[in-house]
Coordinates of C-alpha atoms in Angstrom, one line a residue:
M1 CA -34.0 75.7 46.6
A2 CA -32.0 78.2 48.6
P3 CA -32.8 81.9 47.9
Y4 CA -30.2 84.6 47.8
D5 CA -30.6 85.8 51.4
D6 CA -30.3 82.3 52.9
W7 CA -27.2 80.8 51.3
N8 CA -24.9 82.1 54.0
T9 CA -27.2 82.0 57.0
L10 CA -26.3 79.7 59.8
D11 CA -28.9 77.7 61.7
E12 CA -29.7 78.6 65.2
E13 CA -28.0 75.6 66.7
E14 CA -24.9 76.3 64.7
E15 CA -24.6 80.0 65.4
E16 CA -23.2 79.6 68.9
E17 CA -20.5 77.3 67.7
L18 CA -19.4 78.9 64.4
Q19 CA -19.7 82.6 65.0
D20 CA -17.7 84.7 67.4
A21 CA -19.2 88.1 68.0
S22 CA -16.4 89.4 70.2
Y23 CA -15.1 91.6 67.4
L24 CA -18.3 93.6 67.7
E25 CA -17.6 94.7 71.2
G26 CA -16.1 98.0 72.2
K27 CA -15.4 99.3 68.7
R28 CA -16.9 102.7 69.1
D29 CA -16.5 105.3 71.8
V30 CA -19.4 107.2 73.5
I31 CA -18.6 110.2 75.6
L32 CA -21.3 112.1 77.5
F33 CA -20.1 115.5 79.0
C34 CA -22.1 116.0 82.2
I35 CA -21.4 119.6 83.1
D36 CA -22.6 121.5 86.2
C37 CA -24.5 124.8 85.5
S38 CA -24.8 126.1 89.1
E39 CA -24.2 129.6 90.2
S40 CA -20.6 128.9 91.1
M41 CA -19.9 127.5 87.6
Q42 CA -21.3 130.6 86.0
E43 CA -19.6 133.1 88.3
L44 CA -17.7 135.6 86.1
R45 CA -14.0 136.0 86.5
E46 CA -11.1 137.5 84.5
D47 CA -10.0 135.5 81.5
P48 CA -6.3 134.6 81.8
N49 CA -5.9 134.5 78.0
Y50 CA -7.7 137.6 76.8
E51 CA -7.5 141.1 78.2
D52 CA -10.7 142.9 79.4
T53 CA -12.7 139.7 78.9
Q54 CA -14.6 137.8 81.5
T55 CA -15.2 134.0 81.6
C56 CA -16.5 131.3 83.8
H57 CA -16.0 127.6 84.6
L58 CA -19.0 126.7 82.4
F59 CA -17.4 128.4 79.4
T60 CA -14.1 126.5 80.1
A61 CA -15.9 123.1 80.2
L62 CA -17.9 123.8 77.0
E63 CA -14.8 124.9 75.2
A64 CA -13.0 121.7 76.3
A65 CA -16.0 119.7 74.9
V66 CA -15.6 121.6 71.6
Q67 CA -11.9 120.8 71.4
I68 CA -12.4 117.1 72.2
Q69 CA -15.2 116.8 69.5
K70 CA -12.9 118.6 67.0
K71 CA -10.2 116.0 67.6
K72 CA -12.6 113.1 67.4
V73 CA -13.9 114.3 64.0
I74 CA -10.4 113.5 62.7
V75 CA -9.2 110.5 64.8
G76 CA -12.6 108.9 65.6
P77 CA -15.3 109.9 63.1
N78 CA -17.5 107.0 64.1
D79 CA -17.6 107.9 67.8
V80 CA -20.6 109.4 69.5
V81 CA -20.6 112.4 71.8
G82 CA -23.3 114.2 73.8
I83 CA -23.6 117.1 76.3
M84 CA -25.9 117.1 79.3
L85 CA -26.2 120.1 81.7
F86 CA -27.5 119.8 85.3
N87 CA -28.5 122.4 87.9
T88 CA -30.3 124.4 85.3
T89 CA -33.9 125.4 84.9
R90 CA -33.9 125.0 81.2
K91 CA -35.9 121.9 80.1
T92 CA -35.3 119.5 77.2
E93 CA -37.5 120.3 74.2
S94 CA -38.2 116.6 73.5
T95 CA -41.4 115.6 75.2
R96 CA -40.3 112.0 75.3
I97 CA -37.6 112.5 77.9
Q98 CA -38.7 115.8 79.3
S99 CA -40.4 114.2 82.2
E100 CA -37.5 111.9 82.9
L101 CA -34.8 114.6 83.2
K102 CA -35.1 116.5 86.5
N103 CA -33.4 119.9 86.5
T104 CA -31.1 118.6 83.7
F105 CA -31.0 119.7 80.1
A106 CA -29.8 117.5 77.2
Y107 CA -28.1 120.3 75.2
Q108 CA -26.5 117.9 72.7
P109 CA -28.2 114.5 72.6
I110 CA -26.1 111.4 72.1
S111 CA -25.5 111.4 68.3
P112 CA -22.6 110.8 65.8
L113 CA -20.2 113.6 65.4
S114 CA -21.2 116.2 62.9
A115 CA -19.7 119.6 61.9
P116 CA -23.0 121.5 62.1
T117 CA -23.6 120.4 65.7
I118 CA -20.1 121.5 66.7
Q119 CA -20.4 124.8 64.8
E120 CA -23.6 125.5 66.8
L121 CA -21.7 125.2 70.0
I122 CA -18.8 127.3 68.7
Q123 CA -21.3 130.0 67.8
L124 CA -22.7 129.9 71.4
L125 CA -19.2 130.3 72.8
D126 CA -18.4 133.2 70.4
D127 CA -21.5 135.0 71.6
A128 CA -20.5 134.3 75.3
R129 CA -17.1 135.8 74.7
E130 CA -18.7 139.0 73.5
N131 CA -21.5 138.9 76.0
P132 CA -20.5 137.2 79.3
E133 CA -24.2 136.9 80.3
A134 CA -25.1 134.8 77.2
L135 CA -24.5 131.5 79.0
R136 CA -26.6 132.5 82.0
E137 CA -29.4 133.5 79.6
A138 CA -29.1 130.3 77.7
F139 CA -28.8 128.0 80.7
P140 CA -30.4 129.7 83.8
P141 CA -28.9 128.2 87.0
L142 CA -31.0 126.5 89.6
Q143 CA -31.7 128.9 92.5
G144 CA -31.6 128.0 96.2
K145 CA -31.0 124.3 95.7
R146 CA -29.1 121.7 93.7
T147 CA -30.0 118.6 91.7
P148 CA -29.4 115.4 93.7
M149 CA -26.4 113.5 92.2
G150 CA -28.6 110.4 92.1
D151 CA -30.9 112.1 89.7
V152 CA -27.9 113.3 87.7
F153 CA -26.6 109.7 87.3
T154 CA -30.1 108.5 86.5
S155 CA -30.5 111.1 83.7
C156 CA -27.1 110.1 82.3
N157 CA -28.4 106.5 82.2
W158 CA -31.5 107.6 80.3
V159 CA -29.6 109.7 77.8
L160 CA -27.1 107.0 77.1
R161 CA -29.8 104.3 76.9
D162 CA -31.7 106.2 74.2
G163 CA -28.8 107.2 72.0
A164 CA -25.7 105.1 72.6
P165 CA -24.9 102.0 70.6
K166 CA -25.1 98.8 72.7
T167 CA -21.7 97.5 71.5
A168 CA -19.7 100.6 72.5
T169 CA -17.4 101.9 75.2
K170 CA -19.6 104.3 77.2
R171 CA -18.1 107.0 79.5
V172 CA -19.4 110.0 81.4
F173 CA -17.1 113.0 81.9
L174 CA -18.4 114.7 85.1
I175 CA -17.2 118.3 85.4
T176 CA -18.1 120.3 88.5
D177 CA -16.6 122.7 91.0
E178 CA -18.8 121.9 94.0
D179 CA -17.2 119.4 96.4
N180 CA -20.2 119.1 98.7
P181 CA -23.4 119.3 96.6
H182 CA -25.6 118.0 99.5
S183 CA -24.6 119.7 102.8
G184 CA -28.0 119.5 104.4
P185 CA -29.3 117.2 107.1
A186 CA -30.2 114.5 104.5
N187 CA -26.6 114.2 103.4
Q188 CA -26.1 110.5 104.2
Q189 CA -29.4 109.6 102.5
L190 CA -28.4 111.4 99.3
I191 CA -25.0 109.8 99.3
T192 CA -26.5 106.4 99.5
S193 CA -29.0 107.2 96.7
A194 CA -26.2 108.6 94.5
R195 CA -24.0 105.6 95.1
T196 CA -26.9 103.2 94.3
T197 CA -27.7 104.9 91.0
L198 CA -24.0 105.1 90.1
I199 CA -23.7 101.3 90.6
D200 CA -26.7 100.8 88.3
L201 CA -25.0 103.1 85.7
T202 CA -21.7 101.2 86.0
Q203 CA -23.3 97.8 85.8
A204 CA -24.8 99.0 82.5
G205 CA -21.2 99.3 81.1
V206 CA -20.8 103.1 81.8
A207 CA -17.6 104.5 83.4
V208 CA -17.7 107.8 85.2
E209 CA -14.5 109.9 85.0
P210 CA -14.5 113.0 87.1
F211 CA -12.9 116.4 86.4
F212 CA -13.0 118.5 89.5
I213 CA -12.4 122.3 89.0
S214 CA -10.4 123.8 91.8
T215 CA -9.2 127.3 92.4
P216 CA -6.9 128.9 95.1
E217 CA -10.0 130.7 96.5
K218 CA -12.0 127.5 96.6
P219 CA -10.0 124.3 96.7
F220 CA -11.8 121.1 95.8
E221 CA -11.9 118.5 98.7
V222 CA -12.9 115.0 97.5
S223 CA -13.4 113.7 101.0
K224 CA -16.5 115.9 101.6
F225 CA -18.9 114.0 99.2
Y226 CA -17.4 112.2 96.2
S227 CA -15.1 109.8 98.2
G228 CA -18.3 108.1 99.4
V229 CA -20.0 108.1 96.0
L230 CA -17.6 107.5 93.2
L231 CA -16.4 104.0 92.5
P232 CA -13.5 102.5 90.6
T233 CA -13.9 102.3 86.8
N234 CA -14.8 98.6 86.8
I235 CA -17.1 96.8 89.3
G236 CA -16.4 93.1 89.8
D237 CA -17.4 90.4 92.0
D238 CA -14.9 91.3 94.6
D239 CA -16.0 94.9 95.1
E240 CA -17.4 94.1 98.5
D241 CA -14.0 94.9 100.0
I242 CA -14.0 98.5 98.7
D243 CA -14.0 101.1 101.5
P244 CA -16.2 104.0 100.5
S245 CA -14.3 106.4 102.7
D246 CA -11.0 105.6 101.1
P247 CA -10.2 108.3 98.5
S248 CA -7.5 106.1 96.9
V249 CA -10.2 104.0 95.2
L250 CA -11.4 106.9 93.2
P251 CA -10.5 107.6 89.6
E252 CA -8.0 110.4 89.2
S253 CA -9.4 113.5 90.9
I254 CA -8.0 116.4 88.9
S255 CA -7.5 120.0 89.9
I256 CA -8.4 122.2 87.0
S257 CA -8.4 126.0 86.7
R258 CA -7.8 126.7 83.0
I259 CA -8.8 125.3 79.6
E260 CA -5.2 124.1 79.1
D261 CA -5.4 122.1 82.3
L262 CA -8.7 120.5 81.3
L263 CA -7.6 119.6 77.8
A264 CA -4.3 118.3 79.1
Q265 CA -6.0 115.9 81.5
M266 CA -8.7 114.9 79.0
R267 CA -6.1 114.0 76.5
F268 CA -5.3 110.9 78.6
H269 CA -8.9 109.9 78.7
E270 CA -9.8 110.8 75.1
V271 CA -9.1 107.3 73.7
P272 CA -10.7 104.5 75.7
K273 CA -8.6 101.5 76.9
R274 CA -9.2 98.5 74.7
S275 CA -7.8 95.2 75.8
H276 CA -5.8 93.1 73.4
Y277 CA -6.8 89.9 75.1
S278 CA -8.6 88.6 78.2
V279 CA -7.2 85.2 79.4
P280 CA -7.2 83.2 82.7
F281 CA -4.0 83.5 84.7
K282 CA -3.3 80.2 86.4
L283 CA -1.1 80.7 89.5
G284 CA -1.2 77.1 90.7
E285 CA -3.4 74.1 91.0
G286 CA -6.9 75.3 91.7
L287 CA -5.9 79.0 91.8
T288 CA -6.9 80.9 88.7
I289 CA -7.7 84.6 88.2
G290 CA -8.8 86.6 85.1
V291 CA -6.5 89.2 83.6
K292 CA -6.6 91.5 80.6
G293 CA -3.6 92.7 78.5
Y294 CA -3.3 96.2 77.1
G295 CA -0.8 97.7 74.5
L296 CA 1.2 100.6 75.7
V297 CA 2.1 101.9 72.3
T298 CA -0.3 102.3 69.3
E299 CA 0.7 103.6 65.9
Q300 CA -1.5 106.5 64.9
K301 CA -2.1 106.8 61.1
K302 CA -4.0 109.0 58.8
G303 CA -7.7 108.3 58.3
M304 CA -9.0 106.3 55.3
Y305 CA -10.0 108.3 52.3
K306 CA -13.6 108.2 51.1
Y307 CA -15.6 109.5 48.2
F308 CA -18.1 112.3 48.9
V309 CA -21.0 113.8 47.0
D310 CA -21.4 117.6 47.1
L311 CA -25.1 118.3 47.6
G312 CA -24.6 122.1 47.9
D313 CA -25.6 122.6 51.5
R314 CA -23.9 119.4 52.8
M315 CA -21.5 116.6 51.9
E316 CA -22.5 113.0 52.1
V317 CA -20.4 109.8 51.8
A318 CA -20.8 107.9 48.5
T319 CA -21.5 104.3 49.3
V320 CA -20.7 101.4 46.9
R321 CA -23.1 98.6 46.3
T322 CA -23.5 95.8 43.8
V323 CA -26.6 95.5 41.7
Y324 CA -27.6 92.5 39.5
V325 CA -29.5 93.5 36.3
D326 CA -31.6 91.4 34.0
E327 CA -30.4 92.3 30.5
A328 CA -33.6 91.2 28.8
R329 CA -35.8 93.3 31.0
E330 CA -33.2 96.0 31.7
A331 CA -34.3 96.0 35.3
E332 CA -32.8 95.3 38.7
V333 CA -33.3 91.7 39.9
D334 CA -34.8 91.2 43.4
K335 CA -32.2 89.3 45.5
T336 CA -34.8 87.2 47.2
K337 CA -35.7 85.6 43.8
M338 CA -32.1 84.7 43.0
L339 CA -30.9 81.0 43.3
Y340 CA -27.5 79.5 43.4
G341 CA -26.6 76.6 41.1
M342 CA -24.5 75.4 38.2
S343 CA -24.8 75.8 34.4
L344 CA -24.8 72.5 32.5
G345 CA -24.9 73.6 28.9
D346 CA -28.4 75.0 28.2
A347 CA -29.7 73.6 31.5
V348 CA -29.3 75.0 35.1
A349 CA -28.9 72.7 38.1
T350 CA -29.8 74.1 41.5
G351 CA -29.6 72.3 44.9
N352 CA -32.1 72.1 47.7
D353 CA -31.7 73.3 51.3
E354 CA -30.7 69.9 52.6
D355 CA -27.9 69.5 50.1
E356 CA -26.7 73.0 50.8
D357 CA -26.6 72.4 54.5
D358 CA -24.5 69.3 54.0
S359 CA -22.1 71.2 51.8
K360 CA -21.7 74.0 54.3
D361 CA -20.4 71.6 56.9
E362 CA -17.7 70.0 54.7
G363 CA -14.2 71.2 55.5
I364 CA -15.2 73.3 58.5
V365 CA -13.3 72.7 61.7
R366 CA -15.8 73.3 64.5
E367 CA -14.4 75.3 67.4
V368 CA -16.7 75.9 70.4
P369 CA -15.6 79.2 72.0
V370 CA -15.1 79.2 75.7
G371 CA -17.7 81.3 77.4
K372 CA -16.8 84.4 79.4
R373 CA -15.9 83.4 82.9
T374 CA -15.5 85.6 85.9
Y375 CA -13.2 84.7 88.7
S376 CA -14.1 86.0 92.1
G377 CA -11.3 87.7 93.9
S378 CA -9.2 88.5 90.8
K379 CA -8.6 92.1 91.8
R380 CA -7.5 91.3 95.3
T381 CA -5.2 88.5 94.2
F382 CA -3.7 90.5 91.3
S383 CA -3.1 93.5 93.6
A384 CA -1.5 91.4 96.2
L385 CA 0.8 89.7 93.7
V386 CA 2.0 93.1 92.3
K387 CA 2.7 94.4 95.8
S388 CA 4.5 91.3 96.9
L389 CA 6.9 91.2 93.8
V390 CA 7.5 95.0 94.2
E391 CA 8.4 94.6 97.9
K392 CA 10.7 91.6 97.2
D393 CA 12.2 93.3 94.1
K394 CA 11.5 90.1 92.1
M395 CA 10.2 89.2 88.6
G396 CA 7.8 86.5 87.6
L397 CA 8.3 83.8 85.0
V398 CA 5.2 82.6 83.1
L399 CA 4.3 80.6 80.1
A400 CA 2.0 82.9 78.1
L401 CA -0.6 81.8 75.5
T402 CA -2.7 84.9 74.7
R403 CA -4.3 83.7 71.4
R404 CA -5.9 80.5 70.5
N405 CA -3.7 78.2 68.3
A406 CA -0.7 80.4 69.1
T407 CA 2.7 79.1 70.2
P408 CA 3.3 79.3 74.0
V409 CA 6.1 81.7 74.9
F410 CA 8.1 82.0 78.1
C411 CA 7.7 85.6 79.4
A412 CA 9.0 87.7 82.3
L413 CA 6.5 89.5 84.5
L414 CA 8.0 92.9 85.4
P415 CA 5.9 94.4 88.2
Q416 CA 5.0 98.1 88.2
E417 CA 3.5 99.9 91.1
E418 CA 1.1 102.8 90.8
K419 CA 2.8 106.2 90.4
A420 CA 1.4 109.8 90.4
D421 CA 3.1 113.1 89.6
E422 CA 2.2 116.7 90.2
G423 CA 0.0 116.9 87.1
G424 CA -2.3 114.3 88.5
W425 CA -1.6 111.6 85.9
V426 CA -1.3 108.1 87.4
D427 CA 0.7 105.2 86.0
P428 CA -1.5 102.2 86.8
A429 CA -0.3 99.2 88.7
G430 CA 0.3 96.0 86.7
F431 CA 2.8 93.8 85.0
H432 CA 4.9 94.3 81.9
L433 CA 4.8 91.1 79.8
I434 CA 8.3 90.7 78.3
P435 CA 8.8 87.7 75.9
L436 CA 12.1 85.9 76.6
P437 CA 14.3 84.6 73.7
F438 CA 15.0 81.0 73.1
A439 CA 18.7 79.8 73.1
D440 CA 18.7 79.7 69.3
D441 CA 17.7 83.4 69.2
I442 CA 20.7 84.6 71.1
R443 CA 23.7 85.5 68.9
A444 CA 27.2 86.5 69.9
A445 CA 28.4 90.0 69.2
T446 CA 30.5 90.5 66.1
V447 CA 32.9 92.8 68.0
Q448 CA 34.7 91.1 70.8
K449 CA 36.6 94.2 72.1
A450 CA 35.5 97.8 71.9
V451 CA 37.4 101.1 72.4
R452 CA 36.4 102.8 75.7
A453 CA 36.4 106.5 76.1
P454 CA 38.6 107.9 78.9
D455 CA 37.1 109.2 82.1
T456 CA 37.9 112.8 81.3
L457 CA 35.8 112.6 78.1
K458 CA 32.9 110.9 80.0
H459 CA 32.8 113.6 82.6
A460 CA 32.8 116.4 80.0
A461 CA 29.9 114.7 78.2
R462 CA 28.0 114.1 81.5
A463 CA 28.2 117.9 82.3
W464 CA 26.2 119.1 79.3
I465 CA 23.9 116.0 79.3
D466 CA 22.8 116.8 82.9
K467 CA 22.0 120.4 81.9
L468 CA 19.7 119.2 79.1
S469 CA 18.0 116.3 80.9
V470 CA 14.2 116.3 81.0
K471 CA 12.7 117.3 84.4
N472 CA 11.8 114.4 86.7
G473 CA 13.5 112.1 84.3
A474 CA 10.2 111.5 82.3
Y475 CA 9.3 112.2 78.7
P476 CA 5.6 112.9 78.1
P477 CA 5.0 111.7 74.6
D478 CA 1.4 113.1 74.6
S479 CA 2.9 116.6 74.7
Y480 CA 4.8 116.2 71.5
P481 CA 2.4 115.0 68.7
N482 CA 3.6 113.7 65.3
P483 CA 4.1 116.9 63.3
A484 CA 3.1 115.4 60.0
L485 CA -0.1 114.0 61.4
A486 CA -0.8 117.2 63.4
F487 CA -0.3 119.4 60.2
H488 CA -2.6 117.0 58.2
N489 CA -5.3 116.9 60.9
A490 CA -5.2 120.7 61.3
Q491 CA -5.9 121.2 57.6
L492 CA -8.8 118.6 57.7
E493 CA -10.3 120.3 60.8
A494 CA -10.2 123.7 59.2
S495 CA -11.8 122.3 56.0
A496 CA -14.5 120.4 57.9
F497 CA -15.6 123.5 59.9
R498 CA -15.2 125.8 56.9
E499 CA -12.5 127.9 58.7
Q500 CA -9.5 129.6 57.2
Y501 CA -6.1 127.9 57.9
D502 CA -2.8 129.6 57.8
P503 CA 0.1 127.1 57.4
D504 CA 2.5 129.6 58.9
E505 CA 0.7 129.4 62.2
F506 CA 1.4 125.7 62.6
E507 CA 3.9 125.0 65.4
D508 CA 6.1 121.9 65.4
L509 CA 6.5 121.0 69.0
T510 CA 9.2 118.5 68.2
L511 CA 11.7 121.1 66.9
P512 CA 14.6 121.6 69.4
K513 CA 14.8 125.0 71.1
Y514 CA 18.3 125.8 69.8
E515 CA 18.6 129.2 71.6
S516 CA 17.7 127.7 74.9
L517 CA 20.0 124.7 74.4
H518 CA 23.0 126.8 73.6
K519 CA 22.2 129.2 76.4
R520 CA 22.1 126.5 79.0
A521 CA 24.8 124.2 77.8
G522 CA 26.6 125.9 74.9
A523 CA 29.9 126.4 76.8
L524 CA 29.9 122.8 78.2
M525 CA 29.2 121.4 74.7
K526 CA 32.1 123.4 73.3
K527 CA 34.4 122.2 76.0
W528 CA 33.4 118.6 75.4
K529 CA 34.0 118.9 71.6
I530 CA 37.5 120.2 72.2
A531 CA 38.3 117.3 74.4
L532 CA 36.8 114.9 71.8
D533 CA 39.0 116.4 69.1
N534 CA 42.2 116.0 71.2
D535 CA 41.4 112.3 72.1
E536 CA 43.2 109.9 69.9
S537 CA 41.0 107.0 70.8
A538 CA 38.0 108.8 69.1
D539 CA 39.6 108.2 65.7
V540 CA 40.0 104.4 66.1
V541 CA 37.5 102.4 64.1
T542 CA 37.0 98.7 64.9
I543 CA 36.2 96.5 61.9
P544 CA 34.4 93.2 62.8
E545 CA 36.2 90.1 61.7
K546 CA 34.6 88.3 58.8
V547 CA 34.3 84.6 59.4
A548 CA 34.7 82.8 56.1
G549 CA 32.0 80.2 55.5
T550 CA 33.0 76.5 55.2
K551 CA 31.5 74.3 52.6
R552 CA 31.6 70.6 52.6
K553 CA 33.3 69.1 49.6
A554 CA 31.6 66.3 47.8
E555 CA 33.1 62.9 47.7
V556 CA 34.2 62.2 44.1
S557 CA 36.2 59.1 44.5
V558 CA 34.2 56.1 43.1
D559 CA 35.5 52.6 42.9
E560 CA 35.5 50.9 39.4
A561 CA 33.7 47.8 40.8
E562 CA 30.9 50.1 42.1
L563 CA 30.5 51.7 38.6
R564 CA 30.3 48.2 37.0
E565 CA 27.7 47.1 39.5
M566 CA 25.6 50.2 38.8
Y567 CA 25.9 49.6 35.1
L568 CA 24.7 46.0 35.4
S569 CA 21.8 47.0 37.6
E570 CA 20.9 49.9 35.2
T571 CA 21.2 52.5 37.9
L572 CA 24.1 54.4 36.4
M573 CA 21.8 56.9 34.7
K574 CA 20.6 58.0 38.0
V575 CA 24.0 59.1 39.2
R576 CA 24.4 62.9 39.3
I577 CA 27.5 64.4 37.8
I578 CA 29.0 67.4 39.7

């Protein structure tokens, strides 16, 4: 007889065929802030936002970590965040990892987001704002030497190994202002050691994203050290062609001088990239590479509401569970003692394990999932294909099948080369997959002839449109958040951290700046409006012609001989009368 816990358990030989564990991969985000605490990072300078206040790069980095965690409490409450500091003499209190972390301090171990932990960091920053030496007292910088970057990456690996979930997207945000941490005679040996440990870290599924702090007095030069250490985000089988001295293979090296710059760049890295599908791309007979597809636009929604229990000093989520109770004994029934069966009057019939195993297989279509395959040379081939189509100004035509049991669709491959702007943000190279319509999907326009505006009216409109055009012809959507969601999240954030919230202080960034618009193009808009009122063609309205539907008339003429024949064959009753 099958107990309660075994009725839905698959056998070991069936598990590989019937279960697909891909939905468990990459559902949570893990971010480890790896922040430099050296003398240069704690050097005091004037705060650009507050008068008569001094700050440092370490304060800026910690404040950015606070802002990112505050946002993730709302948009990603299941994510995990930690803070590790290096080049400091403070040691980790935990004896388990104290011997493993050399000149590094796990200030905030890898753990789920929680308001008390973030409030503790906020209190530290408030104390540092009043006393600029508070950070130096809390995290004394290492004197006379620096921690080897190989040891830093090894410490990151240990911290993530102990606290990060296995099925998560792991990333390290490296923040430093030192472009040459090892300038001594053993420079090449330390570079090799750092690169080796970074490869181990990356092969464990961890991506390192650098944020280099640069100032006019001390510009950050990547070529001194990090161009020979840092790697692209993903390491594949074809990484043997990567030139360590080529700085173009690095992730985006960002010049940061203020908290606004740091947050603006972290906004692009805040949400990890999650592929929608990973499929083989067959270019020809015997030539196949592996590709991944990503969505460019994702709808952001409010979080799901939950029930909470107020325990006085904290709030905990109320979980729902089902309990079976024996009415005679008025006690909870142990699930392991429950059996499944059928009620036949006063008797109960239960099946054995063999019968249950046979019934489980009935009606199940077995699908053996294709194992994960890697194609050597995919990056080189894909990059060459993108460059070739860009140079030739051509598009590709493919037959796409991104889901199992889906309908194949003809698509156009629009190539996009890598682009960078002054802010440091890079549009990655790749293809836009554009589904092409079938012939039946194309419909003719209902209006055959439209009224065209005269050239004078076009030139008048072009004048004020050029004045109000966005700089560089690009619209940054991340700079203009949804005002409804932003207002909702701001109230939740204030409630979670027990802060007072003033709705009047909320700023809707999507509201047009009317005074600036009228100042720049008010006269041109007025001139265009006068020209529009004087144009007679602007009052013409074209009404689309309605095509009357045609219905086929039924044949009602029936011969008398045919009626007689149906009567004799007793089929006249089956004739429908219209």
